[in-house]
N, CA and C atoms as an extended XYZ file, in Angstrom:
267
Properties=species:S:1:pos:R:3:atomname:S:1:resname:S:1:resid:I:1 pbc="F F F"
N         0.852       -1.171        0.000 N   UNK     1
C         0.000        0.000        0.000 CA  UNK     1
C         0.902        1.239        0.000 C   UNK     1
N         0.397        2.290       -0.804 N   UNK     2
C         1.425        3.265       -1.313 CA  UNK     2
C         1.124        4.729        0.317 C   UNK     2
N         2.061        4.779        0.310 N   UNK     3
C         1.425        6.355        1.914 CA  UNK     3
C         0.577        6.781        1.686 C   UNK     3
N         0.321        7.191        0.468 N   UNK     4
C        -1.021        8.065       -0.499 CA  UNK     4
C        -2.146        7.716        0.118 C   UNK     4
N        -2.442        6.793       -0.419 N   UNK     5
C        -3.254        5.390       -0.155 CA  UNK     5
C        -3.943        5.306        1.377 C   UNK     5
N        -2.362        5.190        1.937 N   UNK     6
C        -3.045        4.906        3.363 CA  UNK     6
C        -3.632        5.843        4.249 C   UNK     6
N        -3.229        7.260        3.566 N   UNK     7
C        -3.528        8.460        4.553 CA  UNK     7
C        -4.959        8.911        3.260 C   UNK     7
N        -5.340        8.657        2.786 N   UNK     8
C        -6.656        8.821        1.967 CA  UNK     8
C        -8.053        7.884        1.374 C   UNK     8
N        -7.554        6.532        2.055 N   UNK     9
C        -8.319        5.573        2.316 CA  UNK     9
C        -7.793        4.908        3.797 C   UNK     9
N        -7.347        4.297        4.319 N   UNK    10
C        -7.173        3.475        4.927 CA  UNK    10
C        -7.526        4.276        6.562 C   UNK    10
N        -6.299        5.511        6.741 N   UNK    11
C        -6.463        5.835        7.970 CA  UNK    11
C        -7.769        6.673        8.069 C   UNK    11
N        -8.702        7.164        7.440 N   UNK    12
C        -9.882        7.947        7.727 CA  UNK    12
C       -10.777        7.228        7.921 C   UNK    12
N       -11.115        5.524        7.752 N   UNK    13
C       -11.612        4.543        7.383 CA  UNK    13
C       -11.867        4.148        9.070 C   UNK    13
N       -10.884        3.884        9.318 N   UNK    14
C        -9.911        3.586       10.637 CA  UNK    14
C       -10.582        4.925       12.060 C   UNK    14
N       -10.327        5.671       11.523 N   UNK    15
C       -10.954        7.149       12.750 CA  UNK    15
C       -12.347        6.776       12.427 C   UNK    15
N       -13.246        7.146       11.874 N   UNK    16
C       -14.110        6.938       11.584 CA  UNK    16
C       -14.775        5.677       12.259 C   UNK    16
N       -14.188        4.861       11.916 N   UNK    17
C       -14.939        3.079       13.083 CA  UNK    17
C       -14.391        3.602       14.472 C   UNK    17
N       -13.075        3.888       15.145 N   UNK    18
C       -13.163        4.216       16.475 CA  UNK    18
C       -13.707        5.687       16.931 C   UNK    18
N       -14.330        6.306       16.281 N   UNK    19
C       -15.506        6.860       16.536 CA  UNK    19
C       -16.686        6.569       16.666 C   UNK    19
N       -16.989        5.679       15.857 N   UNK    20
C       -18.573        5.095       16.199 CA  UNK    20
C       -18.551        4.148       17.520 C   UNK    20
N       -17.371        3.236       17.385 N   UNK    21
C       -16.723        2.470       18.606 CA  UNK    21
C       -17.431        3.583       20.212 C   UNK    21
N       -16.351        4.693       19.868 N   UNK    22
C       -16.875        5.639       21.223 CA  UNK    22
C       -17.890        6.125       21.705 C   UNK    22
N       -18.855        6.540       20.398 N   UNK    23
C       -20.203        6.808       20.434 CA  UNK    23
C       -21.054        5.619       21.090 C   UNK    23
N       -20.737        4.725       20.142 N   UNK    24
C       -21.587        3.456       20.980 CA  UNK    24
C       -21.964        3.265       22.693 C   UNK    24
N       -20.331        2.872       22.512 N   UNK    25
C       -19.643        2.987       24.315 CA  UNK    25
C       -19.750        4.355       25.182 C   UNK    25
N       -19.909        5.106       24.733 N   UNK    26
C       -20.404        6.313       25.935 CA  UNK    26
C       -21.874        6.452       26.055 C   UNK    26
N       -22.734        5.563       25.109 N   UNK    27
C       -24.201        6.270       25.451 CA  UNK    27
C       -24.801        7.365       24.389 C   UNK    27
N       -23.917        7.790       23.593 N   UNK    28
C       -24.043        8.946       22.906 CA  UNK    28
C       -25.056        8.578       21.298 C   UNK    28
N       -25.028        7.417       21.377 N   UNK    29
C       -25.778        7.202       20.185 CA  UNK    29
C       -27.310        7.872       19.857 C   UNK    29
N       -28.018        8.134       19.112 N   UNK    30
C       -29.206        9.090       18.908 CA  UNK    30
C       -30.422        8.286       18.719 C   UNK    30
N       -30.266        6.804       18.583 N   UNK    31
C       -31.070        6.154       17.791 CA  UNK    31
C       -31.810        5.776       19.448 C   UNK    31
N       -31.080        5.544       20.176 N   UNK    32
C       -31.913        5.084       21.667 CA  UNK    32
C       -32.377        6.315       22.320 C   UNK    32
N       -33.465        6.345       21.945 N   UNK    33
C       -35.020        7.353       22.422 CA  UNK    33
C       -35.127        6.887       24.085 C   UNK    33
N       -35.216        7.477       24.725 N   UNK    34
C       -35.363        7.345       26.660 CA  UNK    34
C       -36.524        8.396       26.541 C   UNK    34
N       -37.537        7.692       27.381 N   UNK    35
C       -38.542        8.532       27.999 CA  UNK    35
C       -38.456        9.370       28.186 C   UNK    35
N       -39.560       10.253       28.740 N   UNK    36
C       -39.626       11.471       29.710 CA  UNK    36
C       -39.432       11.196       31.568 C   UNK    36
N       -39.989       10.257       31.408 N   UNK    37
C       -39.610        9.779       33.331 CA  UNK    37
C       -38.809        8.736       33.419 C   UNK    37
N       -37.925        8.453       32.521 N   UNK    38
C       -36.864        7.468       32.458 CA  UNK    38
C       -35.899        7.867       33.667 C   UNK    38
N       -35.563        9.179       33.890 N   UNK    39
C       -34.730        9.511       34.958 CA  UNK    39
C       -34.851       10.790       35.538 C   UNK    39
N       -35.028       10.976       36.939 N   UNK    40
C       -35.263       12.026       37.420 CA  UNK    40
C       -34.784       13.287       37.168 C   UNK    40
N       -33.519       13.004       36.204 N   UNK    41
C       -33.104       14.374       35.471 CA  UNK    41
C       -34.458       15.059       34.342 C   UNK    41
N       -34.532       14.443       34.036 N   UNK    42
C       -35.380       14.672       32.081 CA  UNK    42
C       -36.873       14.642       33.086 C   UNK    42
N       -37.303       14.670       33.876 N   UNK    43
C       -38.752       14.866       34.625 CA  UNK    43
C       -38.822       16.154       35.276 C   UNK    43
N       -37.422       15.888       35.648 N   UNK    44
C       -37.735       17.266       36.652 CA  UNK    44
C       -37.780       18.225       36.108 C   UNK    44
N       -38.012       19.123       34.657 N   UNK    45
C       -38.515       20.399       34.945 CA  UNK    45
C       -40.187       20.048       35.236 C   UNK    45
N       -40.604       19.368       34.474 N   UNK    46
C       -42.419       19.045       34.605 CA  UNK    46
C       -42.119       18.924       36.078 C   UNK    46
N       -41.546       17.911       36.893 N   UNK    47
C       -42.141       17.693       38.482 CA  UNK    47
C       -42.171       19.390       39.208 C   UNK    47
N       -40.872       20.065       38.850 N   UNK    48
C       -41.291       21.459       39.276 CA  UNK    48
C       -41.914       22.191       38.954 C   UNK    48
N       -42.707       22.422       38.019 N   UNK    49
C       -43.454       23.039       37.548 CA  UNK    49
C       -45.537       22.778       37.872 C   UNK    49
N       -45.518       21.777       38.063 N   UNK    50
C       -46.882       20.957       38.236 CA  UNK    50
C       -46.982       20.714       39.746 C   UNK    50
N       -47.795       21.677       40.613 N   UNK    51
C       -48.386       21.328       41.605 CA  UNK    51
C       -49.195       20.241       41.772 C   UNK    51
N       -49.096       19.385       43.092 N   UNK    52
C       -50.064       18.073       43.444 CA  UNK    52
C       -51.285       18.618       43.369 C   UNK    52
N       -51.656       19.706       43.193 N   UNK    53
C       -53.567       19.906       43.222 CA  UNK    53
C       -53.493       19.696       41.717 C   UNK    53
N       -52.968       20.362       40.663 N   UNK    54
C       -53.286       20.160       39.566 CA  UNK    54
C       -53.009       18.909       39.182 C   UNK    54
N       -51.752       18.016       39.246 N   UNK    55
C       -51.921       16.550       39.151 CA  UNK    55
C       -53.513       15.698       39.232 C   UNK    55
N       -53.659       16.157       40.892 N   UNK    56
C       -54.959       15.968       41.199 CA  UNK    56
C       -56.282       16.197       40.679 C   UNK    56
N       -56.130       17.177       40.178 N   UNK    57
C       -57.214       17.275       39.123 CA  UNK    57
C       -57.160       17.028       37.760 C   UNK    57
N       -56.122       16.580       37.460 N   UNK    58
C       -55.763       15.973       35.505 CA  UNK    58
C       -56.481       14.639       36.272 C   UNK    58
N       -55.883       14.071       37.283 N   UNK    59
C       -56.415       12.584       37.787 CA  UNK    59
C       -57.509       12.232       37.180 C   UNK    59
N       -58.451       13.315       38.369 N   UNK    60
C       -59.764       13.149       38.376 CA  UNK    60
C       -60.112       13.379       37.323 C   UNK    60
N       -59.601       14.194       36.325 N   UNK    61
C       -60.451       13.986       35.033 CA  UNK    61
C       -60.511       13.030       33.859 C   UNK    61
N       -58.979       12.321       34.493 N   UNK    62
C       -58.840       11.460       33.595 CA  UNK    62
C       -59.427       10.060       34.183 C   UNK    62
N       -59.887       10.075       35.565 N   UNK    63
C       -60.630        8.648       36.018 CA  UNK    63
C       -59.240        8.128       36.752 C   UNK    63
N       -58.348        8.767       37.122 N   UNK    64
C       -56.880        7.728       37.921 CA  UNK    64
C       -57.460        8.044       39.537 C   UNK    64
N       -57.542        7.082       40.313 N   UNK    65
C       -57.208        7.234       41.678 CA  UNK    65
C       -55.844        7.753       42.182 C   UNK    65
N       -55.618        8.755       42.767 N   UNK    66
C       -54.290        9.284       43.263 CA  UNK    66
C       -53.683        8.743       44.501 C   UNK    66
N       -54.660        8.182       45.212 N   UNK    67
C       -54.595        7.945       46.500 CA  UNK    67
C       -52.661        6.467       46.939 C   UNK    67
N       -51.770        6.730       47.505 N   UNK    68
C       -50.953        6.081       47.362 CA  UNK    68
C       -49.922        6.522       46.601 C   UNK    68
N       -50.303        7.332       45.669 N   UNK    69
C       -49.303        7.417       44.424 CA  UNK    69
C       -48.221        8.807       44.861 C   UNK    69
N       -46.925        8.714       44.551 N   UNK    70
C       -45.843        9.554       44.867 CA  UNK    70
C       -46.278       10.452       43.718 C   UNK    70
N       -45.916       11.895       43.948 N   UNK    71
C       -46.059       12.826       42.819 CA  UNK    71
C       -45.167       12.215       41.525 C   UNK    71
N       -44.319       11.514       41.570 N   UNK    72
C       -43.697       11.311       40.278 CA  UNK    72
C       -44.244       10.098       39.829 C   UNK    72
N       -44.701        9.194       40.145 N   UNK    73
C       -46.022        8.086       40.071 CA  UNK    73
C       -47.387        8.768       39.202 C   UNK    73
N       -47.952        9.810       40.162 N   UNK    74
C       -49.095       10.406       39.622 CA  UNK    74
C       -48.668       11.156       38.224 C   UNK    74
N       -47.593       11.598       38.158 N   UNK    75
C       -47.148       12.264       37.188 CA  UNK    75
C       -47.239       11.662       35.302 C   UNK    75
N       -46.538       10.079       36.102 N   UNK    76
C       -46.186        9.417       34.770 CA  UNK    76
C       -47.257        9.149       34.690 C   UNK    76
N       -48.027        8.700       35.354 N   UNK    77
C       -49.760        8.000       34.686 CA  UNK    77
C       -50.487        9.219       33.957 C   UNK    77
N       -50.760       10.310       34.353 N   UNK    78
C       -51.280       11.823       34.253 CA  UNK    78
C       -50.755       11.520       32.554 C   UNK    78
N       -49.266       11.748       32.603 N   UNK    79
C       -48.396       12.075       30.764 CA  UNK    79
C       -48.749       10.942       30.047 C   UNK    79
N       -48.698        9.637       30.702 N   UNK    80
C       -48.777        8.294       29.882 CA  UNK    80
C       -50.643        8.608       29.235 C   UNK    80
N       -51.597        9.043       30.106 N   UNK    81
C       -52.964        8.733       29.830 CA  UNK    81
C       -53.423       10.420       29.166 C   UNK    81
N       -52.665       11.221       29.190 N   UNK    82
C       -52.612       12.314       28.340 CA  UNK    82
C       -51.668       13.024       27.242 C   UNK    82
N       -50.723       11.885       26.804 N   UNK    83
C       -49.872       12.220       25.497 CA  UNK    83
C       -49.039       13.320       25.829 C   UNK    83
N       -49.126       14.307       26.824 N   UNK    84
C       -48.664       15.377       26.658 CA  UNK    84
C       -47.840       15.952       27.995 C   UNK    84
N       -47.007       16.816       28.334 N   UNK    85
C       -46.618       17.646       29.514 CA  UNK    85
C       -47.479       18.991       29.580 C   UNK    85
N       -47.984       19.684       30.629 N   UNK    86
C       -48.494       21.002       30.514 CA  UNK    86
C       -47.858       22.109       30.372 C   UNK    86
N       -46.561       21.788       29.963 N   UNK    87
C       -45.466       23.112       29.158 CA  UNK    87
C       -45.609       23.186       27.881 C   UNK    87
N       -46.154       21.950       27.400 N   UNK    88
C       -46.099       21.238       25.708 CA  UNK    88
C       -47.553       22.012       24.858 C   UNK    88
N       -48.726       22.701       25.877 N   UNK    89
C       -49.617       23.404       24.919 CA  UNK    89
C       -50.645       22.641       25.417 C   UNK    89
C-alpha cells in the first residue's frame, strides 16, 4: 500500500470506526429514544413546575385514583394517559 493510499483511504476509514466504537460505548448514540420519566433528570422540569392539586385534578379527570401514588407516580400516569406535559400546549 502506497502512503497516499493509506492516509486517503485506509487511515480515515480507521478514525471513523473508532468513533462510532466511542459513540456506541459512551451512550451517545441518537437512535436510543429514553422517555420522559426514564430519569429524574429529564422529569424534573415538569415535576417542578406541576403542583399536586393540579396533578390531582388531571387525575380526576382522567378517572386515575391518586390515593398512594408519589407525585412522580401520579405524574407518569397523568403524561402516559394524556400524550402530553403542561409546558407542551
Amino acid at each position: 500500500m502506497k502512503r497516499r493510499d493509506f492516509f486517503k483511504k485506509a487511515f480515515p476509514a480507521y478514525v471513523y470506526r473508532v468513533g462510532e466504537l466511542f459513540v456506541d460505548e459512551a451512550g451517545l448514540n441518537e437512535k436510543e429514544q429514553k422517555g420522559y420519566f426514564d430519569s429524574f433528570e429529564s422529569a424534573y422540569p415538569f415535576l417542578s413546575e406541576v403542583s399536586m392539586e393540579m396533578l390531582y385534578q388531571s387525575a380526576a379527570q382522567l378517572g386515575i385514583d391518586p390515593t398512594g401514588l408519589s407525585k412522580i407516580e401520579l405524574a407518569k400516569l397523568v403524561y402516559e394517559n394524556r400524550g402530553k406535559v403542561y409546558h407542551d400546549g
